PDB file of C-alpha atoms in Angstrom:
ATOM      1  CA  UNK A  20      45.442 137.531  27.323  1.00  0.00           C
ATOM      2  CA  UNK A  21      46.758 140.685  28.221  1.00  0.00           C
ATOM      3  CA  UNK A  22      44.143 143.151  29.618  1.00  0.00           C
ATOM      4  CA  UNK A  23      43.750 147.358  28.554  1.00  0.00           C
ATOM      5  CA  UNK A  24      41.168 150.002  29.504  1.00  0.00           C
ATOM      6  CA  UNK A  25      40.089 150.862  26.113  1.00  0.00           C
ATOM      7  CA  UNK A  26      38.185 154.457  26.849  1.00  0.00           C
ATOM      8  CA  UNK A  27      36.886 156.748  27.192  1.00  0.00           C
ATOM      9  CA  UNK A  28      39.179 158.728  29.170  1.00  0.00           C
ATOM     10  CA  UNK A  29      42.017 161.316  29.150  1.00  0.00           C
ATOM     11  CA  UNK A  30      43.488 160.899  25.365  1.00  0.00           C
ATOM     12  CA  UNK A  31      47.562 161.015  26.664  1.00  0.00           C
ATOM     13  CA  UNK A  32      46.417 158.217  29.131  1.00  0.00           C
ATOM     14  CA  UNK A  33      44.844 156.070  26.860  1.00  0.00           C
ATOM     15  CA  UNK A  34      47.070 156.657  24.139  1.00  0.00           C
ATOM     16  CA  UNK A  35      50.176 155.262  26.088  1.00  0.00           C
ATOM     17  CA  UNK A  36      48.235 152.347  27.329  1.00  0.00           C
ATOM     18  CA  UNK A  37      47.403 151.320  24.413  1.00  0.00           C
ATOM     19  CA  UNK A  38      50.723 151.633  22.296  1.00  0.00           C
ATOM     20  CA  UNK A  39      52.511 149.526  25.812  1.00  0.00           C
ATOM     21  CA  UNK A  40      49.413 146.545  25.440  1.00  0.00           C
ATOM     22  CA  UNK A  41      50.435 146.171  21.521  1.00  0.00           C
ATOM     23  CA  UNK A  42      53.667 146.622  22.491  1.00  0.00           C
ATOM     24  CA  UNK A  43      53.988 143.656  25.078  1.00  0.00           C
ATOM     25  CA  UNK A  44      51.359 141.446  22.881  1.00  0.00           C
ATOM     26  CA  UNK A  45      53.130 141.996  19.527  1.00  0.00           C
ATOM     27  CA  UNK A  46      55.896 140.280  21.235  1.00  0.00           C
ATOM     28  CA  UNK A  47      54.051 136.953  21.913  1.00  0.00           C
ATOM     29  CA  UNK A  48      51.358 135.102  20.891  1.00  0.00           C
ATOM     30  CA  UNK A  49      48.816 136.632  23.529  1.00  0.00           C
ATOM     31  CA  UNK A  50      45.048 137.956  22.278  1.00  0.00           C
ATOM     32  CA  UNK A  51      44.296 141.009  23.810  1.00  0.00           C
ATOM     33  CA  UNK A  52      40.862 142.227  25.848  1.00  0.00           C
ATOM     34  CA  UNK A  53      39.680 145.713  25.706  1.00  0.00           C
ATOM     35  CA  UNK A  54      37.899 146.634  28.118  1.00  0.00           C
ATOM     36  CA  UNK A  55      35.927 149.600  28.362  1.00  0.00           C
ATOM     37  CA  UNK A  56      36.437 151.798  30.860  1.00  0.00           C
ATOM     38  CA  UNK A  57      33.023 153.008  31.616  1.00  0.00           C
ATOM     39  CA  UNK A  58      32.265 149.017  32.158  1.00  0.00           C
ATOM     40  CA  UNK A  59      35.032 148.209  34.325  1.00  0.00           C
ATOM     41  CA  UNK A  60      33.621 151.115  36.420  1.00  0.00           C
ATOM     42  CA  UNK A  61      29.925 149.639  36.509  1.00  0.00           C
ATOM     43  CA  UNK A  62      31.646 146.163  37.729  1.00  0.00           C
ATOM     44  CA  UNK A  63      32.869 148.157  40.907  1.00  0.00           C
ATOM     45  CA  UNK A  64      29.067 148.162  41.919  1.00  0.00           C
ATOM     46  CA  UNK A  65      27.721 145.193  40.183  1.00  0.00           C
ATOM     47  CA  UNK A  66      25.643 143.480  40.935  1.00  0.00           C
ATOM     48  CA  UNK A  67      23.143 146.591  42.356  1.00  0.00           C
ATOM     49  CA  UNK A  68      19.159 146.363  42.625  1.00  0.00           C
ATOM     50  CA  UNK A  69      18.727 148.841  39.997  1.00  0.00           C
ATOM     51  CA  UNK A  70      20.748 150.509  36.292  1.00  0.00           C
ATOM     52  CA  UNK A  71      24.606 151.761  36.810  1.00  0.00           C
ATOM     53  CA  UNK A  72      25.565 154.361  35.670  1.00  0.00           C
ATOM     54  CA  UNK A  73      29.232 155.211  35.076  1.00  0.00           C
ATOM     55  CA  UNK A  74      30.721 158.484  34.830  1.00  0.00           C
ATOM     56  CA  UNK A  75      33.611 159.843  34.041  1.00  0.00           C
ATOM     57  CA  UNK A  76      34.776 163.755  34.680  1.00  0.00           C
ATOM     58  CA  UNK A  77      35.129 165.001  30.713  1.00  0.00           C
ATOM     59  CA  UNK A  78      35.898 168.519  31.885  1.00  0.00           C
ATOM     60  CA  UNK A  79      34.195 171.406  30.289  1.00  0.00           C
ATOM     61  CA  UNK A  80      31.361 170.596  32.428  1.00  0.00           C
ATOM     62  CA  UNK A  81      30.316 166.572  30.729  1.00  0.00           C
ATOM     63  CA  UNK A  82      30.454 163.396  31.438  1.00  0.00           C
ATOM     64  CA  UNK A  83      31.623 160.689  30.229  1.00  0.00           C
ATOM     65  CA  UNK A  84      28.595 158.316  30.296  1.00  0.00           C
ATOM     66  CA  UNK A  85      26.922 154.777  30.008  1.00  0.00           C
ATOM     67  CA  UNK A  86      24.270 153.252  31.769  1.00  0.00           C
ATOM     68  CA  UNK A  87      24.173 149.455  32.456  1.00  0.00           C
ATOM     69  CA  UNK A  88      20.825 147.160  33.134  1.00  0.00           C
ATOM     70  CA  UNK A  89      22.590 144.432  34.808  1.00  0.00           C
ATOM     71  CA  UNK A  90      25.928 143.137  34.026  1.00  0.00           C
ATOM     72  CA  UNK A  91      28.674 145.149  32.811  1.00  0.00           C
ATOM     73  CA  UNK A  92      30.130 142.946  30.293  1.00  0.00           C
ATOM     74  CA  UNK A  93      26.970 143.388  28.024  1.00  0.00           C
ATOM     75  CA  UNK A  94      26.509 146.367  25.904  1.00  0.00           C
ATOM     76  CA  UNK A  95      25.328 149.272  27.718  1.00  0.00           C
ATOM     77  CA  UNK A  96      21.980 150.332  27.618  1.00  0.00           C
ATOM     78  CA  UNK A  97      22.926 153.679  26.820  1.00  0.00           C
ATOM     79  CA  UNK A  98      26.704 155.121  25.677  1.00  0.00           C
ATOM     80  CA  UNK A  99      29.410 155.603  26.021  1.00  0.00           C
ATOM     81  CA  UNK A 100      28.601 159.713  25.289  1.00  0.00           C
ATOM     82  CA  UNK A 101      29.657 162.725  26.186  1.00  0.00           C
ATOM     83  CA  UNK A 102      26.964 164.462  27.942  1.00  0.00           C
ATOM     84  CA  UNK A 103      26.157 167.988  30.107  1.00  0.00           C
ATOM     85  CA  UNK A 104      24.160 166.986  33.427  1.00  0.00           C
ATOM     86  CA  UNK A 105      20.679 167.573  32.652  1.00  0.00           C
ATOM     87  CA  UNK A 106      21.361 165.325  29.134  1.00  0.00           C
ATOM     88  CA  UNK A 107      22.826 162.945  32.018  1.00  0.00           C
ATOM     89  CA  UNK A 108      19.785 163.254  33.996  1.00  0.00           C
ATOM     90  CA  UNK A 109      17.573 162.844  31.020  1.00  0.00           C
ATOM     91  CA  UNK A 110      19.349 159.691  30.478  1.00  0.00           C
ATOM     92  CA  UNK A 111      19.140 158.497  33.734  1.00  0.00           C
ATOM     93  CA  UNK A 112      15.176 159.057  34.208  1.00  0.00           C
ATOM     94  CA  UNK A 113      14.357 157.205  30.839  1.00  0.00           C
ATOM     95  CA  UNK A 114      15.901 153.623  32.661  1.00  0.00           C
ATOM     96  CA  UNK A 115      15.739 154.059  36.178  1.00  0.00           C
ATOM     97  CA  UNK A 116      11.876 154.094  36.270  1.00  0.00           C
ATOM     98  CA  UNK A 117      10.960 151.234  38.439  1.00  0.00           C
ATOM     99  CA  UNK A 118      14.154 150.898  40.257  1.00  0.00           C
ATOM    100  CA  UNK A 119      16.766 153.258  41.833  1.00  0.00           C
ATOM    101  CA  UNK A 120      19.819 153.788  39.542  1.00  0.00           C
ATOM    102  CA  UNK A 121      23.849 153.518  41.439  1.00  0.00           C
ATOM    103  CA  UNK A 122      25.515 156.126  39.908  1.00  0.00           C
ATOM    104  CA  UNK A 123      29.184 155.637  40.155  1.00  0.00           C
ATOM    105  CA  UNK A 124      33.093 157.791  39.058  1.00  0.00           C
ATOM    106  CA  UNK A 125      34.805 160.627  39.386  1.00  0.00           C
ATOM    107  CA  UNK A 126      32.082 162.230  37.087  1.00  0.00           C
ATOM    108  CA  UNK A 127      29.392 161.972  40.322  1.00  0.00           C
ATOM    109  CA  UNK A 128      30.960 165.618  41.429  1.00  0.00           C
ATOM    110  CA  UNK A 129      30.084 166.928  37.836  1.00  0.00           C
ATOM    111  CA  UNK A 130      26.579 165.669  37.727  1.00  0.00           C
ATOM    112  CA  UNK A 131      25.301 165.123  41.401  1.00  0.00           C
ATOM    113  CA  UNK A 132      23.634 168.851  42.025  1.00  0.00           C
ATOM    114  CA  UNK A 133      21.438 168.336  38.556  1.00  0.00           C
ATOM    115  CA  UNK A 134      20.651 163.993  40.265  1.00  0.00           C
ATOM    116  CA  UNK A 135      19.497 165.760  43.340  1.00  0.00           C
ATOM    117  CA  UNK A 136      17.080 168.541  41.694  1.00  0.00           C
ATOM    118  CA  UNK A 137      15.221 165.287  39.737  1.00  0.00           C
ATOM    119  CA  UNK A 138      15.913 162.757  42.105  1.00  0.00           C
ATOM    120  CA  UNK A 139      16.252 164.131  45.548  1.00  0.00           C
ATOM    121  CA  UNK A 140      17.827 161.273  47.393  1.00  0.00           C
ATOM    122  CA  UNK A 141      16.530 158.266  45.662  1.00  0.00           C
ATOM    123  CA  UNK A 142      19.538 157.647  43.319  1.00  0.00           C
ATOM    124  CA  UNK A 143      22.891 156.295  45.166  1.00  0.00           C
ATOM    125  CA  UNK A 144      26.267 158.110  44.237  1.00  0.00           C
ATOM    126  CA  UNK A 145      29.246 156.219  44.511  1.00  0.00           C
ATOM    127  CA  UNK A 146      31.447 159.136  44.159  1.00  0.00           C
ATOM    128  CA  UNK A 147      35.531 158.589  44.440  1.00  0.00           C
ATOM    129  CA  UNK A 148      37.746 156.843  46.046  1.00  0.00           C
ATOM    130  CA  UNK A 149      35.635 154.142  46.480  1.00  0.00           C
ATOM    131  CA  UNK A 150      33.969 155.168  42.479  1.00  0.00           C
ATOM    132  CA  UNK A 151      37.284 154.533  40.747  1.00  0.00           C
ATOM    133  CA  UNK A 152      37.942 152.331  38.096  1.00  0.00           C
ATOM    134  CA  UNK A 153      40.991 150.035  38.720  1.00  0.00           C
ATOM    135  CA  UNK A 154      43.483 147.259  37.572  1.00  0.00           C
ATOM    136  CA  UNK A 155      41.049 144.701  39.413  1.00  0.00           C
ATOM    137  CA  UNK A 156      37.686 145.803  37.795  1.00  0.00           C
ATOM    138  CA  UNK A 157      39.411 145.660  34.315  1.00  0.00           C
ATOM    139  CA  UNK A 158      41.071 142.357  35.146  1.00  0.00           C
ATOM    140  CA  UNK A 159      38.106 140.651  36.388  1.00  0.00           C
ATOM    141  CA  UNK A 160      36.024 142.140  33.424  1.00  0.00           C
ATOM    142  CA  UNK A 161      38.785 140.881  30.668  1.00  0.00           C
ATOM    143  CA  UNK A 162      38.632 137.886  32.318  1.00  0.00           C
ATOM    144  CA  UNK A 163      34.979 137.321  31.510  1.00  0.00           C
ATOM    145  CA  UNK A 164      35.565 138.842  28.244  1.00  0.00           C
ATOM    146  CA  UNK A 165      38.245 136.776  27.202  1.00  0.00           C
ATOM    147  CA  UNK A 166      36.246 133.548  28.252  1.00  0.00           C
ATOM    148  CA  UNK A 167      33.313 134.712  26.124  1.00  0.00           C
ATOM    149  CA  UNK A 168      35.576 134.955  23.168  1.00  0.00           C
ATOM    150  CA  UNK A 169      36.018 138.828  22.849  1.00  0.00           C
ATOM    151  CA  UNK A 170      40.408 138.590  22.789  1.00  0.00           C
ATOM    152  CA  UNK A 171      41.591 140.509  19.621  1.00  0.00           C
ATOM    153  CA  UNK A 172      44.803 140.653  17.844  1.00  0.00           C
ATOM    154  CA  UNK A 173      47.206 143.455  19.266  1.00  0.00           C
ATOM    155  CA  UNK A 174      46.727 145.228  15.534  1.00  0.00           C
ATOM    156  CA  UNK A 175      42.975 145.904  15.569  1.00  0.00           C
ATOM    157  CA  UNK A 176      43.097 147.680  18.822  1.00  0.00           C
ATOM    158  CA  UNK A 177      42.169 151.278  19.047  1.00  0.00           C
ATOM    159  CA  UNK A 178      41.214 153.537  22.491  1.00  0.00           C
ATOM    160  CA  UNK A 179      37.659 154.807  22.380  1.00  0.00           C
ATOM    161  CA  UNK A 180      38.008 159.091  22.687  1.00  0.00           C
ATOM    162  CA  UNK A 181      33.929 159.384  22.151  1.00  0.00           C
ATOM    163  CA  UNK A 182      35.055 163.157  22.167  1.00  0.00           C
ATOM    164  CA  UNK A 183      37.580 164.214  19.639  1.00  0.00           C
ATOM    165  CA  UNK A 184      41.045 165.785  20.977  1.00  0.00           C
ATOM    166  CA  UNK A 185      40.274 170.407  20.661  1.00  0.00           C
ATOM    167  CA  UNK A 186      42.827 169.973  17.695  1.00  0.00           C
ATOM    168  CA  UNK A 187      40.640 167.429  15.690  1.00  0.00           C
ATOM    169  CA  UNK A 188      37.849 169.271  16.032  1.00  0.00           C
ATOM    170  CA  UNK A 189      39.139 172.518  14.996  1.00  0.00           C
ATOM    171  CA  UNK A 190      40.636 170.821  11.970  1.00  0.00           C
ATOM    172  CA  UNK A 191      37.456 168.225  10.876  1.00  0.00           C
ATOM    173  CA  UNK A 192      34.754 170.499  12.573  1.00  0.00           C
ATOM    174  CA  UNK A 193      33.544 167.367  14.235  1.00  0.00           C
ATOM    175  CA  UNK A 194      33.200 166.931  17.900  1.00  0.00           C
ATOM    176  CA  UNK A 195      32.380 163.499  18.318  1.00  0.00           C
ATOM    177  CA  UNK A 196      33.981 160.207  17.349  1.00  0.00           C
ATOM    178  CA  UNK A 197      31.722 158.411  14.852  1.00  0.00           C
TER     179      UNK A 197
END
């Protein structure tokens, strides 16, 4: 199988590493894992007493977003979105009741001065370098994947945006993906 981080992201970014993994698997007879970013982020940290959250810097002030109970190659309890910190926070306070939450990405800078008003110092950041997703994460994650079944064919894979591109959403008046 050939491995790609699926999203969300920076759109350029995901775009071109996309079009290379159809690219290399249209030319053999490989299935293809997406794996999403936000989960291959979690795995960094995983296992972890409590939720993970992974965030990603989506500029203008958001994150990108999903919180994970347990292991990172199960749906997320909540995202992938697009939030401001205190919808972050929100989001973080409705999971991590009983247990402190790891939050973990590039996104911690964005959101850590809203964690520490709610939280004070109960939550742990995992801000970067060590909160970065990389080639290892995703590999290790499309490994699992791929045992459990989840390879696709090269033509039904798409990158996950969550937010549309400014020129999408001046055109369709829609901000989100659906």
């Amino acid at each position: 199988g050939i491995a790609v981080g699926l999203g969300p992201g920076l759109f350029t970014g995901l775009r071109v590493g996309v079009a290379t993994v159809k690219g290399l698997a249209f030319g053999s007879e490989a299935l293809v894992v997406a794996v999403p970013t936000l989960a291959a982020l979690a795995l960094r940290v995983a296992p972890a007493p409590g939720p993970v959250a992974a965030v990603l810097d989506a500029r203008r002030g958001e994150v990108y977003a999903a919180l994970y109970a347990g292991d990172p190659a199960l749906p997320p309890q909540a995202g992938p979105a697009v939030l401001r910190p205190h919808a972050f926070v929100e989001t973080v306070a409705r999971f991590a009741v009983e247990t402190p939450c790891t939050v973990i990405g590039e996104g911690v800078a964005v959101v850590a001065e809203a964690l520490r008003a709610r939280f004070g110092d109960a939550l742990r950041l995992v801000p970067p370098p060590a909160g970065l997703t990389d080639a290892v994460a995703v590999g290790r994650l499309a490994a699992r994947l791929l045992a459990a079944g989840a390879g696709i064919a090269a033509a039904a894979l798409a990158p996950v945006y969550v937010r549309r591109a400014e020129a999408e959403v001046q055109r369709t008046g829609e901000r989100f993906e659906a």
